[in-house]
XYZ file of C-alpha atoms in Angstrom:
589
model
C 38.332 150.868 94.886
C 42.110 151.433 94.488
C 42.854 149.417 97.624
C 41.353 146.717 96.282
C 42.816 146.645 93.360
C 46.003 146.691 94.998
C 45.199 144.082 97.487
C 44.466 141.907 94.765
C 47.358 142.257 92.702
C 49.446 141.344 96.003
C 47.322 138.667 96.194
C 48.038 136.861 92.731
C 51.529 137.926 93.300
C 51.826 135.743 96.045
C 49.969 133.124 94.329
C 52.393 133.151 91.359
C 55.632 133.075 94.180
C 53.728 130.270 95.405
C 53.153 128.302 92.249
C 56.908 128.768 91.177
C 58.499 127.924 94.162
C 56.426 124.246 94.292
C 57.392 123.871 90.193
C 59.817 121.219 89.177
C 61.882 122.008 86.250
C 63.886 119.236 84.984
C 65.933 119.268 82.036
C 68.880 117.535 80.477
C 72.267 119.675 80.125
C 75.681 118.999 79.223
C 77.238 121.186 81.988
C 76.031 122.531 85.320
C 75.758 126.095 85.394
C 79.009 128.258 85.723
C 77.981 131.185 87.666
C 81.035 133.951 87.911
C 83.135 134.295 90.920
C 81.326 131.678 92.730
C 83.690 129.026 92.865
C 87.133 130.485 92.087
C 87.755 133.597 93.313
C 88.573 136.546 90.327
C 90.765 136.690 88.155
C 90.713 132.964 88.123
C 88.947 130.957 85.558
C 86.545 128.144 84.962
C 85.013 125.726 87.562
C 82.042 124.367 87.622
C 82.066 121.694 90.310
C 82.828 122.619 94.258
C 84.462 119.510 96.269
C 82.772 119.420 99.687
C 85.000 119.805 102.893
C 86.281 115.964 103.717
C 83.826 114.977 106.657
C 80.823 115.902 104.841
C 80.211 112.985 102.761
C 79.833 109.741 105.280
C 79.841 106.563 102.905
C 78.047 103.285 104.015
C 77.829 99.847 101.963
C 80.591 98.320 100.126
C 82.833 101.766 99.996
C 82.475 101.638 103.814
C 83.702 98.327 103.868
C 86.351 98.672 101.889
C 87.114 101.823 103.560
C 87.246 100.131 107.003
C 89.798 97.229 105.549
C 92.009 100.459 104.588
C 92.329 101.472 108.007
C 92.592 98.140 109.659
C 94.755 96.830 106.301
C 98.262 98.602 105.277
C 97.475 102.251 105.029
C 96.296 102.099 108.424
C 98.939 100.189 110.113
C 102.666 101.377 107.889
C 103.071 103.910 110.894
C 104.008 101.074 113.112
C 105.544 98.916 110.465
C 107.180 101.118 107.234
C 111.186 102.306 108.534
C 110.262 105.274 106.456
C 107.209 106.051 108.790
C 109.470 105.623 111.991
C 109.363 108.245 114.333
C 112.818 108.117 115.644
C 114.820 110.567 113.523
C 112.240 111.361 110.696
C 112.657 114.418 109.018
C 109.450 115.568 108.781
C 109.191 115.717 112.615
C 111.823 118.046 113.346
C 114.574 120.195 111.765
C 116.763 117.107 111.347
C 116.365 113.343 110.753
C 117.834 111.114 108.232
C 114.353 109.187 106.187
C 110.795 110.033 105.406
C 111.008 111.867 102.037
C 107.985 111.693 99.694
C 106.945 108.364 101.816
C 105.528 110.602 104.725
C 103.330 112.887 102.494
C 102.526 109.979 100.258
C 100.851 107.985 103.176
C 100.042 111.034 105.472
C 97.401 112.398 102.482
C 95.399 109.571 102.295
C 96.022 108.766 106.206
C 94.296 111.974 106.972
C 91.542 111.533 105.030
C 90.603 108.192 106.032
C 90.752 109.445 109.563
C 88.401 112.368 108.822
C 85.931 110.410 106.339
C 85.277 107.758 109.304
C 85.552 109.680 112.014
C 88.530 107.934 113.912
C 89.611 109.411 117.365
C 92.752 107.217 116.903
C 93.929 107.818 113.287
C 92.891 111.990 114.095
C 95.437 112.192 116.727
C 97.803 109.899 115.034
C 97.190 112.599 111.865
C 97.972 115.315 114.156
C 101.015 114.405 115.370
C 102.270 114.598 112.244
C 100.717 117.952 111.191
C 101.506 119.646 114.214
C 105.353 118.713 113.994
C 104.986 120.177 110.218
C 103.780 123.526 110.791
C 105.946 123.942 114.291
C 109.061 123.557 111.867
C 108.385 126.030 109.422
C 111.636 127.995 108.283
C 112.043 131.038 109.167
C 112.467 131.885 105.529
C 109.215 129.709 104.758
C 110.073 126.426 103.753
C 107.984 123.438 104.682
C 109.619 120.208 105.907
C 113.526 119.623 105.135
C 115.292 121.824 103.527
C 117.667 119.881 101.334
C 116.598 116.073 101.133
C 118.451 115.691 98.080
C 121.283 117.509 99.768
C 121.071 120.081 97.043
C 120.883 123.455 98.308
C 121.091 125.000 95.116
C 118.027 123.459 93.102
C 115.911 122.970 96.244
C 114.174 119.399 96.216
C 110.219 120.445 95.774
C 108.426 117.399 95.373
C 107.884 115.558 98.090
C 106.313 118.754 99.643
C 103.590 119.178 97.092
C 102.121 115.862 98.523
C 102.509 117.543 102.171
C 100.361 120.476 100.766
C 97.743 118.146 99.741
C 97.601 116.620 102.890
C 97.930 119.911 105.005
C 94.538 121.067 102.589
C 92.785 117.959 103.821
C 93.783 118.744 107.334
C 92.413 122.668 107.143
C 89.034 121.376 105.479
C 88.737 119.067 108.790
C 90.361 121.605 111.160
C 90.577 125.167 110.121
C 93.635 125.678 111.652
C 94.496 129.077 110.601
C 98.629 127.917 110.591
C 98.266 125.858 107.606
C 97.080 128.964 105.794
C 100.016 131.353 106.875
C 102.356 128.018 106.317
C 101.605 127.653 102.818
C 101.115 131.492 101.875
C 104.935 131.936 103.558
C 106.406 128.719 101.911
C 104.844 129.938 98.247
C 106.272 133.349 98.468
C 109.503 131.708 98.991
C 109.274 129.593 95.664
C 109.088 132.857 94.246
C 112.484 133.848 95.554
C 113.872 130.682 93.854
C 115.659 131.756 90.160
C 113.945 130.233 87.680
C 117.057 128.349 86.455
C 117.241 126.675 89.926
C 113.296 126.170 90.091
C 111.544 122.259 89.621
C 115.300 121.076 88.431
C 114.724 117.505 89.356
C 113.730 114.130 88.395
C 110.275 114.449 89.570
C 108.935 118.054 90.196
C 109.566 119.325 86.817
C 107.334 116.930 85.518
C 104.475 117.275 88.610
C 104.548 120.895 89.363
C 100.800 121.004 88.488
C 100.347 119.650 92.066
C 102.011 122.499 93.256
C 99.871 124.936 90.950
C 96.489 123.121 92.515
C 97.474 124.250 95.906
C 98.699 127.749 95.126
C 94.578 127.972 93.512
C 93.833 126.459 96.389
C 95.018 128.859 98.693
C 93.964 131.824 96.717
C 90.787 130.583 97.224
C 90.936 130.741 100.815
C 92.859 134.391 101.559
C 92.183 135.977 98.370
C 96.168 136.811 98.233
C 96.638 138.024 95.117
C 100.710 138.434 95.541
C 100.953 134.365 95.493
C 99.153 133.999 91.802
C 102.500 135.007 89.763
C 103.745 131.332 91.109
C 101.099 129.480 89.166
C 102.994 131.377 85.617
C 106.106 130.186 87.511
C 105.706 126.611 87.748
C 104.037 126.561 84.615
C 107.115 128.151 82.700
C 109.744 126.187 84.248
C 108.390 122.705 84.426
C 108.268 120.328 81.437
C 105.996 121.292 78.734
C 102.448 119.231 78.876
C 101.025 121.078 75.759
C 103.013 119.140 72.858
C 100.891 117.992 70.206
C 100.234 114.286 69.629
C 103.502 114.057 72.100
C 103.945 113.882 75.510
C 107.362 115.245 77.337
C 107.257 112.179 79.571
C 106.081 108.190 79.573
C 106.759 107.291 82.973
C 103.191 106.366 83.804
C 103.214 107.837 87.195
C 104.332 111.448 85.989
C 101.548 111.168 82.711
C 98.996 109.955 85.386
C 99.486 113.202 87.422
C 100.916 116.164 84.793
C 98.295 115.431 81.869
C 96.549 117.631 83.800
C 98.759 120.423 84.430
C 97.531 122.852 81.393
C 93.905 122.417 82.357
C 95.199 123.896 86.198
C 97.049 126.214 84.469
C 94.231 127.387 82.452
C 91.479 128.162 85.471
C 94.120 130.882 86.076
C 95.329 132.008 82.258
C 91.572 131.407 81.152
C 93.036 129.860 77.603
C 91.083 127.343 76.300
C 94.024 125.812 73.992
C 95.003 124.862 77.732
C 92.089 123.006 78.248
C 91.984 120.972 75.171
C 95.957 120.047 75.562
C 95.011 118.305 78.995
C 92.377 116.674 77.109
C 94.884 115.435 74.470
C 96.969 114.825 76.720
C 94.958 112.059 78.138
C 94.037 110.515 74.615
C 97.750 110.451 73.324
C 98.648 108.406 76.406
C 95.901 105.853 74.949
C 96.171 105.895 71.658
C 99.283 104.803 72.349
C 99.270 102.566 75.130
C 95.891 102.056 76.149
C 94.632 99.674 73.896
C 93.287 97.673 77.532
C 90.458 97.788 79.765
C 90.230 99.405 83.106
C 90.889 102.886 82.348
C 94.554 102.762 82.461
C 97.437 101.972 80.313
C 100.427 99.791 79.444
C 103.069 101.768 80.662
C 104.736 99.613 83.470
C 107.499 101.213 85.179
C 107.628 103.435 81.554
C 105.570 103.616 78.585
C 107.992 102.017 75.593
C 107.403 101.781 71.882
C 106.180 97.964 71.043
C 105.127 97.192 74.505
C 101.413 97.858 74.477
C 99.694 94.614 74.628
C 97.547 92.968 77.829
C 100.884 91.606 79.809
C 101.951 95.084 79.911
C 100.031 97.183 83.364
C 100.131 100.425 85.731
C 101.500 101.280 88.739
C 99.604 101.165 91.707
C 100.913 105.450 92.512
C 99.784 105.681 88.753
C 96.372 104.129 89.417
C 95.790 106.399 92.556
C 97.091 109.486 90.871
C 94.696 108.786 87.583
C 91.868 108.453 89.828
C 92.880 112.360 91.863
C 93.313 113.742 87.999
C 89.911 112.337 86.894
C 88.228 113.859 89.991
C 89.962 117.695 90.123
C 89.064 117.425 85.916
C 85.739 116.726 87.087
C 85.692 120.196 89.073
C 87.062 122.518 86.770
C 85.729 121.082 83.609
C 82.196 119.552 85.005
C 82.764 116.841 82.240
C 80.894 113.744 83.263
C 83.613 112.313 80.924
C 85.993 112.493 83.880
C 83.279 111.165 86.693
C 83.020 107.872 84.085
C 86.547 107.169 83.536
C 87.270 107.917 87.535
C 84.555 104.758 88.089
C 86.174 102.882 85.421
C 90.061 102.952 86.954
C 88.647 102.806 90.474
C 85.736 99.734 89.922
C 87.624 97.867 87.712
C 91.560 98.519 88.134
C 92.254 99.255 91.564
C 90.241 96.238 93.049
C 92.877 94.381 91.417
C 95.900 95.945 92.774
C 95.491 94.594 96.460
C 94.741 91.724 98.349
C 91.145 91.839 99.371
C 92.011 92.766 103.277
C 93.967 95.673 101.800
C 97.630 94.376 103.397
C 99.641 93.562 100.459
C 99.496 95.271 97.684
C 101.185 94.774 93.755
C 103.882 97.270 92.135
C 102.302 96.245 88.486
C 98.694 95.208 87.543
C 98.210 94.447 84.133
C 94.538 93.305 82.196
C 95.899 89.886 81.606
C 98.294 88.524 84.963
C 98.824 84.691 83.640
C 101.300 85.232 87.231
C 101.765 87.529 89.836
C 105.302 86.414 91.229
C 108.301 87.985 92.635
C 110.543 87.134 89.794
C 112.520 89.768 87.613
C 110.231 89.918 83.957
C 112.553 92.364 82.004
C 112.512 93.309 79.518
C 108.627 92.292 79.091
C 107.958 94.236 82.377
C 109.999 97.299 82.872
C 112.335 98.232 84.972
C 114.473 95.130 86.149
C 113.778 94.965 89.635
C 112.324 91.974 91.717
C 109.024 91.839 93.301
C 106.887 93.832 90.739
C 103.981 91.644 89.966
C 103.661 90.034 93.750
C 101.273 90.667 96.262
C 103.604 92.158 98.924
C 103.502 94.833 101.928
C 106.729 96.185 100.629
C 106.022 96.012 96.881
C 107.769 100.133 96.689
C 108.671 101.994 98.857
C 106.059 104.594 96.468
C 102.892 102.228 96.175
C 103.137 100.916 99.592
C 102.632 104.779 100.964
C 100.870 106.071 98.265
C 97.983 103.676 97.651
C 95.794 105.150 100.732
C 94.359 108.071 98.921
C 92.658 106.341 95.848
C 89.643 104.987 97.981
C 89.612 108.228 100.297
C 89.627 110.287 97.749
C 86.970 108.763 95.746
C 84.236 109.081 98.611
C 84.804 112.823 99.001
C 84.000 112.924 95.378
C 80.761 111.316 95.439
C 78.748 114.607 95.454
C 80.019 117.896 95.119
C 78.606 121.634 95.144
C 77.418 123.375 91.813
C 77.782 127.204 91.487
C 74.547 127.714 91.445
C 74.005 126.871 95.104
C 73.046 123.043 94.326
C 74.586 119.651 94.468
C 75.719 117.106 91.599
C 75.826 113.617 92.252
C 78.821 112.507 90.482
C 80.304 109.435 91.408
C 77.497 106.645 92.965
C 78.016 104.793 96.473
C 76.170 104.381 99.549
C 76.435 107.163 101.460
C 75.067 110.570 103.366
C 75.892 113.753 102.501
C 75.764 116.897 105.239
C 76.202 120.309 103.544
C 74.534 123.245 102.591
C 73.090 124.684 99.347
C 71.312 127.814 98.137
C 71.373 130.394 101.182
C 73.180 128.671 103.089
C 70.544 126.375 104.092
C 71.774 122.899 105.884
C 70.749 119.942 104.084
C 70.999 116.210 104.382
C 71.266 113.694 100.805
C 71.263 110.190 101.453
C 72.593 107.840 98.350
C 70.984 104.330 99.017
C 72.689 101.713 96.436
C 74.307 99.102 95.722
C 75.801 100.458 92.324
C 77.614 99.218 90.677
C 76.491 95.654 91.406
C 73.132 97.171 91.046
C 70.954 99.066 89.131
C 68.714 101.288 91.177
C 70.036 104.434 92.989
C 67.912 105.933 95.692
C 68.729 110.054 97.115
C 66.808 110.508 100.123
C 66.479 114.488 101.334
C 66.365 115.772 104.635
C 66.159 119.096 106.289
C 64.373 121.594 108.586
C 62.514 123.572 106.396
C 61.917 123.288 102.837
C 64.804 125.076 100.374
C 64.675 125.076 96.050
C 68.080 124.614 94.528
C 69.027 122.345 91.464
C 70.037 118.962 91.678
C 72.643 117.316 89.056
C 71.969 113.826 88.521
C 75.400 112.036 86.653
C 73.931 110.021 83.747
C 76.635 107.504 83.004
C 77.857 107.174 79.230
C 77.107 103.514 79.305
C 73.375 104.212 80.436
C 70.976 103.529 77.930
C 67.029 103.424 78.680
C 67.431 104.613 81.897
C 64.711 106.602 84.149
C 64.193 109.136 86.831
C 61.440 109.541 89.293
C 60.561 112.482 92.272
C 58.730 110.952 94.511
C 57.485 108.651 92.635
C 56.224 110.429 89.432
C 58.417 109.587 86.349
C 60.562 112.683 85.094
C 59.388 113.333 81.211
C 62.656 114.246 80.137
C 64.676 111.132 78.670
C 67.674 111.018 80.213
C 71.073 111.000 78.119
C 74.040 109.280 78.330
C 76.981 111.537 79.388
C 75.250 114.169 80.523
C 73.336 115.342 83.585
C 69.258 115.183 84.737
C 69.070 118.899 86.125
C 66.161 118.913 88.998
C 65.031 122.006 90.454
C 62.419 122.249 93.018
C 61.273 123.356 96.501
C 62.311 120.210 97.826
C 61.132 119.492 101.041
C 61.955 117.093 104.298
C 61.385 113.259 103.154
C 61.490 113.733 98.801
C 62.953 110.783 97.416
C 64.700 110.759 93.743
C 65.091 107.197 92.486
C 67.579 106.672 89.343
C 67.340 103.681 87.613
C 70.298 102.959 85.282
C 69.685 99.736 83.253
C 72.974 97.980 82.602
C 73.504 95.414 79.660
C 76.331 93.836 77.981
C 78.775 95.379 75.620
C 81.992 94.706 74.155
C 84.716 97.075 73.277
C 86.917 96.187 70.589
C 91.312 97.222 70.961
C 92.082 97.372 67.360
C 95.303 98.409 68.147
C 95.553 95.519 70.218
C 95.642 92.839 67.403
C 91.381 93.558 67.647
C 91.410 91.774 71.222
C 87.781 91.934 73.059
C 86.778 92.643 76.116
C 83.010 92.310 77.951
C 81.554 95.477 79.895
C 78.220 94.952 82.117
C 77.468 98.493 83.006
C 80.793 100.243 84.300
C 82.473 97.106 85.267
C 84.564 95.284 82.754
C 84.407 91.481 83.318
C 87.365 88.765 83.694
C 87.270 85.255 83.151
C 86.908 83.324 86.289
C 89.834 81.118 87.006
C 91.285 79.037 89.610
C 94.054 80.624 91.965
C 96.719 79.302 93.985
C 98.677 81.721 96.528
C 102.162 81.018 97.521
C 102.502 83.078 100.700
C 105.908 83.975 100.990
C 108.549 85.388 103.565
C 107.921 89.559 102.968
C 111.370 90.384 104.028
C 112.957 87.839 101.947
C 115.191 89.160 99.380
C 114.336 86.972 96.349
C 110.405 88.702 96.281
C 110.520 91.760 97.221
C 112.083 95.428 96.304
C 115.733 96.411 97.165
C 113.671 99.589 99.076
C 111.406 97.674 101.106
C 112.513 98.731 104.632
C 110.720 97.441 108.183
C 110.688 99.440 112.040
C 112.383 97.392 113.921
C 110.651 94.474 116.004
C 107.677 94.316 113.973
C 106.381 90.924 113.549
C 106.619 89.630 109.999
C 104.736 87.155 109.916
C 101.372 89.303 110.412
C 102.652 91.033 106.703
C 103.210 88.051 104.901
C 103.490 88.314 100.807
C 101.890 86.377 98.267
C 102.864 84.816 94.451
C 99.372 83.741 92.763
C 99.159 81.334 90.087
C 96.477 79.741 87.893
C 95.388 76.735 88.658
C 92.916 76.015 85.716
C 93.204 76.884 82.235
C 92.976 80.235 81.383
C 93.904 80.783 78.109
């Protein structure tokens, strides 16, 4: 009689494991679940969002398109063309050389990525010639690249290397070459060696040591070396203050583009909230005061200046690029879907506009209202008073021109990332395939079939061997009204909400489909500040009027269009790299 019993109780235990693992829960939450420890290591802070190792997310459609005009456009091609790219001599390639300061980095970070995301045996080795000549000339004392490229010994010149570490983090996630781990744990120990009074003196790294404090987290991450965490106090004490009220320490748009963000770095290793909300204010000072425009961005041209806030004023390309990088590592430690919106806001509806459509010239200055886009001098409406800085030009800067590769790279490897509670969170929306694992470990295969933002139906196809339950994030727009969300074909009852997340969890098994319909309809969006100008939104894209163009292509090497640091290798052919004024040819006031 006992066994029975017993039997039977094992029995409806089963029964019940059974039942529960083939429920669906959905529900609608604000935040994916934080779970300690599991994506920071301790002591560290915060984090809700894991980015997947760069390989992992293949994209297809439009992003692959425009991804494959990036390689065969500019960023693919400055090795052979850009002077500060040149081999011969380069500093970065060997203890001496006399050009390639924060142009090598710049380009090499989005380079490497590109080559990764599509899988190119040409751009990999090209990558790696460039790595391998890095990490072979480490100091003995620990210093990456050149030692002096300021030719100040005293306050060592730090900036241009915290793009290298960027790109050497790219190049472990591909590789897992255990030298860029002892590199970068040797070269932070020796930034603690520097006196503070000699540390981030500069015109740049002051003001972007954050992106040194991202890689020292990064690294922790990795090793668990506790002895390089005093660093992150380091950088934060001696660079410029990001945690003024209603103030900012800086209003070159580049520098706001990448520091806003420094407190919120700081604070998934202090753990202080008031860090947090300073990034966050931060970011709205910069537009209450200067982004009365559409596209995400702001009017700060060259730099941000009281009474110049209206449409003529624009962004720099490395300040478009660097928004779009902030947005998605605020999107990690925050899990905001605040950050995933305004990310698809600079990248749909501002970046498009700062290159030509094959991706081989490229603009200095894009503003929300370009009546011309010419290689004439605009100062003082356009700051600073160089030529060249509203044309369409291979050799717009000597910044843009290398920098520009990462905004599009970047953006795919963002597209879904890891949630601490073993799942995945769909966060920005393209085409694309995802290969990674979730729960125990468990390989898994989520395929993104869209057309978004052009369209309004978004389609995650699963794949794998044997049937796993983890949670699935679904990114519900802030523009999204009505919209709805089925699992295999049954209608979730949940209504979804705009700005936060559709949570899924299931056993989900080989061949369940998730379809996310996000109906998009016009809106406007009144700038008061902006003498109550109006602009049209359909979904996340902002719309322009359409206008006839004319292009004036133009000599690229010729001095009267393009930038006194616009340099070419020798024996390149100029006439493949031509530049471009554009006009209007129809009325467009």
């Amino acid at each position: 009689m006992n066994k029975i019993r017993l039997w039977s109780i094992v029995v409806l235990s089963m029964i019940a494991g059974h039942n529960k693992a083939q429920q669906t829960v959905s529900m609608v939450v604000e935040r994916p679940t934080m779970m300690e420890s599991s994506v920071y290591r301790q002591p560290l802070h915060g984090g809700y969002l894991r980015k997947l190792p760069v390989g992992q997310i293949r994209p297809s459609g439009w992003l692959r398109d425009v991804l494959n005009r990036q390689r065969d456009g500019l960023c693919g091609k400055l090795g052979t063309i850009s002077a500060w790219l040149d081999k011969n001599n380069n500093q970065w390639l060997s203890d001496r050389g006399d050009h390639g300061w924060e142009e090598v980095p710049y380009w090499l970070r989005g380079y490497s990525s590109l080559a990764y995301i599509l899988d190119d045996e040409a751009m990999k080795q090209e990558a790696q010639v460039w790595f391998d000549a890095v990490l072979k000339n480490v100091k003995p004392n620990g210093i990456i690249g050149p030692e002096a490229m300021d030719g100040n010994t005293q306050n060592p010149e730090l900036w241009a290397k915290m793009p290298m570490l960027w790109a050497l983090q790219t190049y472990y996630e591909h590789s897992g070459d255990e030298r860029v781990l002892t590199a970068m744990t040797q070269y932070f120990k020796w930034e603690l060696t520097i006196p503070d009074e000699h540390f981030l003196k500069g015109l740049w790294q002051e003001k972007r040591g954050g992106d040194n404090e991202w890689s020292v987290i990064w690294l922790y991450n990795k090793t668990g070396d506790a002895t390089i965490l005093p660093l992150i106090d380091k950088l934060h004490r001696c660079g410029v203050d990001w945690t003024m009220s209603d103030d900012l320490p800086n209003w070159h748009g580049v520098n706001v583009a990448q520091g806003f963000r420094e407190p919120a770095t700081y604070y998934v290793y202090s753990g202080n909230e008031t860090m947090l909300r300073a990034a966050y204010g931060n970011f709205q000072t910069m537009r209450h005061r200067y982004g009365q425009v559409p596209g995400g961005m702001y009017g700060a041209d060259e730099n941000a200046r009281q009474g110049y806030f209206d449409p003529r004023q624009g962004a720099e390309t490395c300040a478009v690029v660097e928004q779009m990088a902030s947005d998605e590592i605020m999107m990690g430690i925050t899990g905001d879907p605040f950050w995933a919106d305004h990310c698809e806001q600079v990248a749909f509806n501002t970046l498009p506009a700062a290159l030509t459509a094959d991706m081989r010239a490229l603009r200095y200055i894009t503003s929300p209202n370009m009546a011309v886009s010419d290689g004439k001098n605009h100062a003082p409406s356009i700051d600073n008073s160089l030529r060249g800085m509203l044309s369409m030009s291979p050799f717009s800067s000597r910044c843009c021109q290398h920098n520009h590769g990462m905004g599009w790279p970047y953006f795919t490897e963002h597209l879904v990332m890891g949630t601490a509670d073993g799942g995945l969170c769909t966060m920005l929306y393209a085409a694309s395939e995802t290969t990674t694992h979730v729960g125990n470990g468990q390989d898994v295969k989520l395929s993104m079939e869209t057309n978004y933002p052009f369209e309004e139906q978004i389609c995650l196809k699963l794949s794998m061997d044997k049937s796993v339950r983890f949670p699935l994030y679904l990114r519900i727009p802030s523009w999204a009204g009505e919209g709805t969300a089925k699992v295999n074909g049954i209608t979730v009852e949940q209504q979804l909400q705009p700005g936060k997340y559709l949570c899924i969890e299931r056993e989900w098994q080989e061949g369940d489909q998730v379809t996310l319909t996000l109906p998009m309809t016009l809106s406007t969006h009144v700038w008061v500040q902006n003498k109550g100008s109006v602009s049209v939104d359909y979904g996340p894209l902002t719309l322009s009027l359409r206008i006839e163009e004319r292009y004036g292509q133009r000599d690229s090497s010729d001095p009267e269009i393009v930038q006194d640091d616009s340099h070419w290798q020798e024996n390149v052919d100029k006439s493949l790299w031509p530049a471009y004024e554009i006009f209007a040819d129809s009325p467009w006031n």
